[in-house]
Coordinates of C-alpha atoms and ligand atoms in Angstrom, one line a residue:
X4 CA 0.0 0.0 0.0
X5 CA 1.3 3.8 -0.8
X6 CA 0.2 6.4 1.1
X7 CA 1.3 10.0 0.6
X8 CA 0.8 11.8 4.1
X9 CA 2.3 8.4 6.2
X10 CA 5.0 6.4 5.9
X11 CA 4.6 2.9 7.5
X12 CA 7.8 0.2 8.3
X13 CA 8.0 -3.0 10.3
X14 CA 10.5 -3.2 12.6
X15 CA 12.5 -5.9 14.9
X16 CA 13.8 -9.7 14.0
X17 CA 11.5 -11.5 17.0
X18 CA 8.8 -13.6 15.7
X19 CA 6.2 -10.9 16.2
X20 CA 7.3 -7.2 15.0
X21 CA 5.9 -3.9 15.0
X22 CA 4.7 -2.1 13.3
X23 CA 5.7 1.3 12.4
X24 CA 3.5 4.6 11.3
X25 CA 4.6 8.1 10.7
X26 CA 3.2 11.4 10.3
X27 CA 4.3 13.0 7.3
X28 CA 3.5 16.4 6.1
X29 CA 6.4 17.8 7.1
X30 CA 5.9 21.7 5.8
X31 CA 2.3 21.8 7.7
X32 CA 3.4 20.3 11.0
X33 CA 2.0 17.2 10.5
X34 CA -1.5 19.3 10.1
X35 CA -4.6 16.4 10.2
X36 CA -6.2 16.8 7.2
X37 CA -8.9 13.7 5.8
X38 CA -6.3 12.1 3.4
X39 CA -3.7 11.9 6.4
X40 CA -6.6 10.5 8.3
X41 CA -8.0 7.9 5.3
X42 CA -4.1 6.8 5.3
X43 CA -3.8 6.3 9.3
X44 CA -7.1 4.5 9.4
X45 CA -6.0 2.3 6.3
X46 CA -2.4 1.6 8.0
X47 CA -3.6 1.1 11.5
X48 CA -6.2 -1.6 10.0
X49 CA -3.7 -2.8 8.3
X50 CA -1.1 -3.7 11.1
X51 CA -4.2 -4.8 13.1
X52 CA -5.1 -7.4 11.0
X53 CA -1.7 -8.4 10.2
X54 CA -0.5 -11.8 12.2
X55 CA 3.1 -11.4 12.0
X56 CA 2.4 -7.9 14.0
X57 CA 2.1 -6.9 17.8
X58 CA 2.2 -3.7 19.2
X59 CA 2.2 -0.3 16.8
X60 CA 3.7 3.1 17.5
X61 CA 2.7 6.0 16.1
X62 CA 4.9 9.2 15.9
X63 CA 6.2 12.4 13.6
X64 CA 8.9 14.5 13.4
X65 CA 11.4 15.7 15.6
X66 CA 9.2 19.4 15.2
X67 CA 5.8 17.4 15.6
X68 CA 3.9 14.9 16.2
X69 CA 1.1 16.5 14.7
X70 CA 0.5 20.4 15.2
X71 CA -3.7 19.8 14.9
X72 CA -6.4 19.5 12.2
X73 CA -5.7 21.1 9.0
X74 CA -7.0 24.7 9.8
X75 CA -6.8 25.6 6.6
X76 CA -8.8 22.4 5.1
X77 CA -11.3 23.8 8.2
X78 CA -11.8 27.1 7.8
X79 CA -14.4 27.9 5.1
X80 CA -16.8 25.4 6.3
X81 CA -19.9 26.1 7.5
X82 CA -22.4 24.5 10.0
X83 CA -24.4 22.6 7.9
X84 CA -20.6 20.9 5.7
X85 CA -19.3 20.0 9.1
X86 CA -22.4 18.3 10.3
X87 CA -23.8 16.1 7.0
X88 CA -20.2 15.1 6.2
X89 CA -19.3 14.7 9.9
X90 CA -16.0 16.4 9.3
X91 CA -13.6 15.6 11.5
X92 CA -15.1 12.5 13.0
X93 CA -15.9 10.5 10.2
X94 CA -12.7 9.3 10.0
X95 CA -11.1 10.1 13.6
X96 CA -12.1 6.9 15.9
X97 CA -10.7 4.5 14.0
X98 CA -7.6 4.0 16.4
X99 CA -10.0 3.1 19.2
X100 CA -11.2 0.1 17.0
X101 CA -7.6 -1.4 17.3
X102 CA -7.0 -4.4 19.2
X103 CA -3.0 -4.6 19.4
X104 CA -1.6 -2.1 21.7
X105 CA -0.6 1.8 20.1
X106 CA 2.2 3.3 21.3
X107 CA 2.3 7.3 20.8
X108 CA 6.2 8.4 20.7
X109 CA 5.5 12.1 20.3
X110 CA 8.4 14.9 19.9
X111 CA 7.6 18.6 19.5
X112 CA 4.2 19.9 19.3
X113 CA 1.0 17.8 20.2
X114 CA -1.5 20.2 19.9
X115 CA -5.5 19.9 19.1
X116 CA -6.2 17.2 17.2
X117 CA -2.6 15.9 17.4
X118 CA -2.9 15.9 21.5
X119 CA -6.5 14.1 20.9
X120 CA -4.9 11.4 18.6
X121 CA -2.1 10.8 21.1
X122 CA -4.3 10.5 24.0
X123 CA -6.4 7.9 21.7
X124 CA -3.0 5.5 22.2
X125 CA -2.9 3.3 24.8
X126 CA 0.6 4.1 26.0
X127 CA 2.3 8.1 25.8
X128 CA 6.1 8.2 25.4
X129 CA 7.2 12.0 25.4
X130 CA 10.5 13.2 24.1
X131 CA 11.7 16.0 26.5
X132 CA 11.0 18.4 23.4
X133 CA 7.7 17.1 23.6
X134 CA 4.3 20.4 24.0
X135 CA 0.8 19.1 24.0
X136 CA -2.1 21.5 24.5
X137 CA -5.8 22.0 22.9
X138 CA -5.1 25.7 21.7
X139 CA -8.9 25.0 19.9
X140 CA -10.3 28.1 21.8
X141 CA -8.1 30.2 20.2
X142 CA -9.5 29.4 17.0
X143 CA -13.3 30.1 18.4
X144 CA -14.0 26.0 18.4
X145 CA -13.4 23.5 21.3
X146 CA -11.7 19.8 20.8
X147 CA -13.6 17.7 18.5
X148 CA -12.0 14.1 19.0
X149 CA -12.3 13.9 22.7
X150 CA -10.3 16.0 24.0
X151 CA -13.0 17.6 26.3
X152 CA -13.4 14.2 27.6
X153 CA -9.8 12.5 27.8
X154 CA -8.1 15.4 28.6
X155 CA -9.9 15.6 32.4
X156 CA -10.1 11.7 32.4
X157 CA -5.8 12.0 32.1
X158 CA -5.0 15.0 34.1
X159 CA -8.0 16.0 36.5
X160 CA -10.7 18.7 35.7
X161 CA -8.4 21.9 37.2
X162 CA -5.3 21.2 35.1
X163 CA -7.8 20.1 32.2
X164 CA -10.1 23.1 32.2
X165 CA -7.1 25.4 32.7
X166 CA -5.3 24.2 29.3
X167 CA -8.5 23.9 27.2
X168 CA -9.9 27.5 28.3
X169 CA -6.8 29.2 27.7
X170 CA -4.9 27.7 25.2
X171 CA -2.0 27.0 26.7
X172 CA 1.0 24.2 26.3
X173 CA 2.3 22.0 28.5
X174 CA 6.0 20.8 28.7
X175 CA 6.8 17.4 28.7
X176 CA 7.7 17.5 32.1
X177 CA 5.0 19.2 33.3
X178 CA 3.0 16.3 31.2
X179 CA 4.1 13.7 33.0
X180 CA 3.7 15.0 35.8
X181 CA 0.1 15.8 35.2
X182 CA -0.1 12.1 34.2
X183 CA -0.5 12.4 30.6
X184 CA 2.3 10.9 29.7
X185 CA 4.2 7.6 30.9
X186 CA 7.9 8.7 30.8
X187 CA 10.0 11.1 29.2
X188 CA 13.1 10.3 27.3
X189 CA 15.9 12.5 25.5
X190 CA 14.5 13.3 22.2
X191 CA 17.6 11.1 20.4
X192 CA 16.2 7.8 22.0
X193 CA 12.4 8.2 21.5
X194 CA 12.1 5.7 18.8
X195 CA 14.8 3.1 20.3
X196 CA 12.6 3.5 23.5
X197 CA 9.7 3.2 22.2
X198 CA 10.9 0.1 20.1
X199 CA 11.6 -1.5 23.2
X200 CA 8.4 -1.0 25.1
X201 CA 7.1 -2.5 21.7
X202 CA 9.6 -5.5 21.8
X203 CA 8.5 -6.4 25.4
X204 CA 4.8 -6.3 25.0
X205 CA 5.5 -8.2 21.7
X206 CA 6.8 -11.0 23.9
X207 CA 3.9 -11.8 26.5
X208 CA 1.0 -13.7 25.3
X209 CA -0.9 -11.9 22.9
X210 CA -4.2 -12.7 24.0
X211 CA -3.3 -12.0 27.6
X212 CA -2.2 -8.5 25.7
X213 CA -5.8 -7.4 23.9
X214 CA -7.6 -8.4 26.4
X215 CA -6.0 -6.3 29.3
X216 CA -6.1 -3.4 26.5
X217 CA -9.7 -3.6 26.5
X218 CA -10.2 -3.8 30.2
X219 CA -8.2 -0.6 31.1
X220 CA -10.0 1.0 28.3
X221 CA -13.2 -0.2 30.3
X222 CA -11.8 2.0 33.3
X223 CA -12.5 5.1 30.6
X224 CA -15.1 4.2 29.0
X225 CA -17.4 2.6 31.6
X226 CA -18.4 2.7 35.3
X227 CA -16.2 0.8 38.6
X228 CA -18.4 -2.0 39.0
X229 CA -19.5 -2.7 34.9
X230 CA -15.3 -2.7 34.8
X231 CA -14.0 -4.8 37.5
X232 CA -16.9 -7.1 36.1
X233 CA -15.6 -7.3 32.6
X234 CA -12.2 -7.4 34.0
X235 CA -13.1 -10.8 36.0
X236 CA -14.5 -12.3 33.2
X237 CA -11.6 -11.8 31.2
X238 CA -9.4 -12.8 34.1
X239 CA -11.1 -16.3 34.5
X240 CA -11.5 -17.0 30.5
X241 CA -7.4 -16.9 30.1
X242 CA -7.5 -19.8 32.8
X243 CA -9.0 -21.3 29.4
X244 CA -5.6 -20.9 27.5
X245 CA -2.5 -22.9 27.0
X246 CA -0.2 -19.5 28.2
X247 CA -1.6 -19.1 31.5
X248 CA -0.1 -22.6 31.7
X249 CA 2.9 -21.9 30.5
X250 CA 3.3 -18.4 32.4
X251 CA 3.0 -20.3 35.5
X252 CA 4.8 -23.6 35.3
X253 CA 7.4 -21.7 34.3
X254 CA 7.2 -19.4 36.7
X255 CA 7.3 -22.1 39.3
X256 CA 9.9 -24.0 37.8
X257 CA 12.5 -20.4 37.3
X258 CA 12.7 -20.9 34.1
X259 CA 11.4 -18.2 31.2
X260 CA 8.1 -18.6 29.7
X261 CA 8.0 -19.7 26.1
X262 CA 4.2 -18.3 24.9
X263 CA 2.5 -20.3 22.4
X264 CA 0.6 -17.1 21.2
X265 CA 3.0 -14.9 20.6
Ligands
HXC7 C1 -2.6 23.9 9.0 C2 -0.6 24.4 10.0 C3 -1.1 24.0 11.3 C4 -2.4 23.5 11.4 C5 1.0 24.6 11.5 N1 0.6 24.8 10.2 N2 -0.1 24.1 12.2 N3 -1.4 24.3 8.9 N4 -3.1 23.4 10.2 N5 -2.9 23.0 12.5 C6 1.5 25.3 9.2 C7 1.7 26.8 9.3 O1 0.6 27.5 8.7 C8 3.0 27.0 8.5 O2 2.7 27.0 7.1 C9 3.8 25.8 8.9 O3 2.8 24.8 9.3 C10 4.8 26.0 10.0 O4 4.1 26.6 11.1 P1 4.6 27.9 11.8 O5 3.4 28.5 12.5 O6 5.3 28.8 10.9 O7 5.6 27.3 12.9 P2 6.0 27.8 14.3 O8 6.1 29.3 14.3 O9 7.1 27.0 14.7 O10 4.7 27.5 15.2 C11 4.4 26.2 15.5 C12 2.9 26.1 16.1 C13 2.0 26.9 15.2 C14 3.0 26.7 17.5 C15 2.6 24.7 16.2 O11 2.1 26.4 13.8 C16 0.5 26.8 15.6 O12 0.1 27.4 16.5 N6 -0.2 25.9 14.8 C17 -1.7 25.8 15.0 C18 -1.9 24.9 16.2 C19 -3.4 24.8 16.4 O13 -4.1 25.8 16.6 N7 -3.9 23.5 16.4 C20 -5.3 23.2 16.6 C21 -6.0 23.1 15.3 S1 -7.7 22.8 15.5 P3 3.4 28.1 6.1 O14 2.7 27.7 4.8 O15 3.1 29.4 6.7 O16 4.8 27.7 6.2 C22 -7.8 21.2 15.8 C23 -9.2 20.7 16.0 C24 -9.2 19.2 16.2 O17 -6.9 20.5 16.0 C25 -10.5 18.6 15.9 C26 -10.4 17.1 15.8 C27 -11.7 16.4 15.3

């Protein structure tokens, strides 16, 4: 597949790899227009689907990981464009239907749209150049992939309404510390970093993996005691698998596990 506002690569030599997607529009920052959006849907499908593949990052450029939704591609539309052709979100959740874990690596600006498609991940490595914010208000709009609603979830309401009233960004360091982000790491390392997060998710059971995906996204998406439910289902079905098995035995005999679905 070519695509002309992504470039995708496979990386690693284990039996399961991973899969690689960049943002590329270099001259806009990465801007989020519908063809960049088309491509990332197509790709992220792709990789999904894809049995010799485990985890996926997604990342930019050193300047950005994505500097928002194309204002320009934005600007002229009206009401009634945005709403039949459902602008913006026709083609923006597509990274929640992905079963494999996502790994954001984000360096330089994260802002808008770019912020909300990094929160969509399921795990945030920041470079230390790394500046997220919603600066939506500025523009006289508000987030429209979530970010009213993850932003909060991530960093509490105060820290949450204070960025998205006013615009401002937020350091990496101040990020993490707000919770947004899992760790920081000099900017020269982000990809060998986030490679081998990637590599050592790759190598536990994968359906161990997608299923514990989907039950911390339950802690988002859903209330405490519909969660821990789902979560004990899940928990006593993997009894049903040849891993857990494995995992254990092994464990009990110190030696290292050798998954079967892997
Ligand atoms: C279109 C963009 C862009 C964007 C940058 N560019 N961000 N084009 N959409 N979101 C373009 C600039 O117009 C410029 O093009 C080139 O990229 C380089 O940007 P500069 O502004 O010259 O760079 P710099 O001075 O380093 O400033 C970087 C920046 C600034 C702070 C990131 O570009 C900026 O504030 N961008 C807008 C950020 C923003 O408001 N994002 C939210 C968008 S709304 P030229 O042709 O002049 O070189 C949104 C809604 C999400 O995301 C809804 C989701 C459903």
């Amino acid at each position: 597949m070519s695509y002309e506002c992504i470039l995708t690569d496979v990386r690693g030599d284990a039996a399961l790899k991973t899969g690689v997607i960049t943002l590329n529009r270099p001259k806009q920052l990465n801007a989020l227009n519908d063809q960049l959006m088309d491509e990332l849907g197509q790709a992220l499908l792709a990789f999904d689907a894809d049995p010799t593949i485990g985890c996926i990052i997604l990342t930019g450029s050193e300047k950005a990981f994505a500097a928002g939704a194309d204002i320009a591609a934005m600007a002229k539309l009206t009401h009634m464009q945005a709403h039949t052709r459902q602008y913006i979100s026709r083609n923006w959740e597509v990274i929640r239907q992905v079963r494999k874990p996502v790994i954001a690596a984000v360096a330089g600006f994260a802002l808008g749209g770019g912020c909300e498609v990094a929160m969509m991940c399921d795990i945030l490595l920041a470079a230390d150049t790394a500046k997220f914010g919603q600066p939506e208000i500025k523009l006289g709009i508000i987030p429209g992939a979530g970010g009213t609603q993850r932003l909060p979830r991530a960093i509490g309401k105060a820290k949450a309404m204070e960025l998205l009233l006013t615009g401002r960004m937020m350091g990496a360091e101040e990020a993490e510390r707000a919770g947004l982000v899992s760790r920081i790491v000099p900017a020269a390392t982000l990809m060998d970093e986030a490679l081998a997060v990637a590599e050592q998710i790759n190598g536990m059971s994968q359906p161990s993996v997608a299923l514990l995906k989907e039950c911390v996204n339950e802690a988002f998406e859903s209330g405490l005691s519909s969660g821990v439910q789902a979560e004990r289902r899940v928990f006593h079905s993997l009894f049903g698998t040849e891993d857990q098995q494995e995992g254990m035995d092994a464990f009990l005999n110190k030696r290292k596990a050798v998954f079967t679905h892997r």
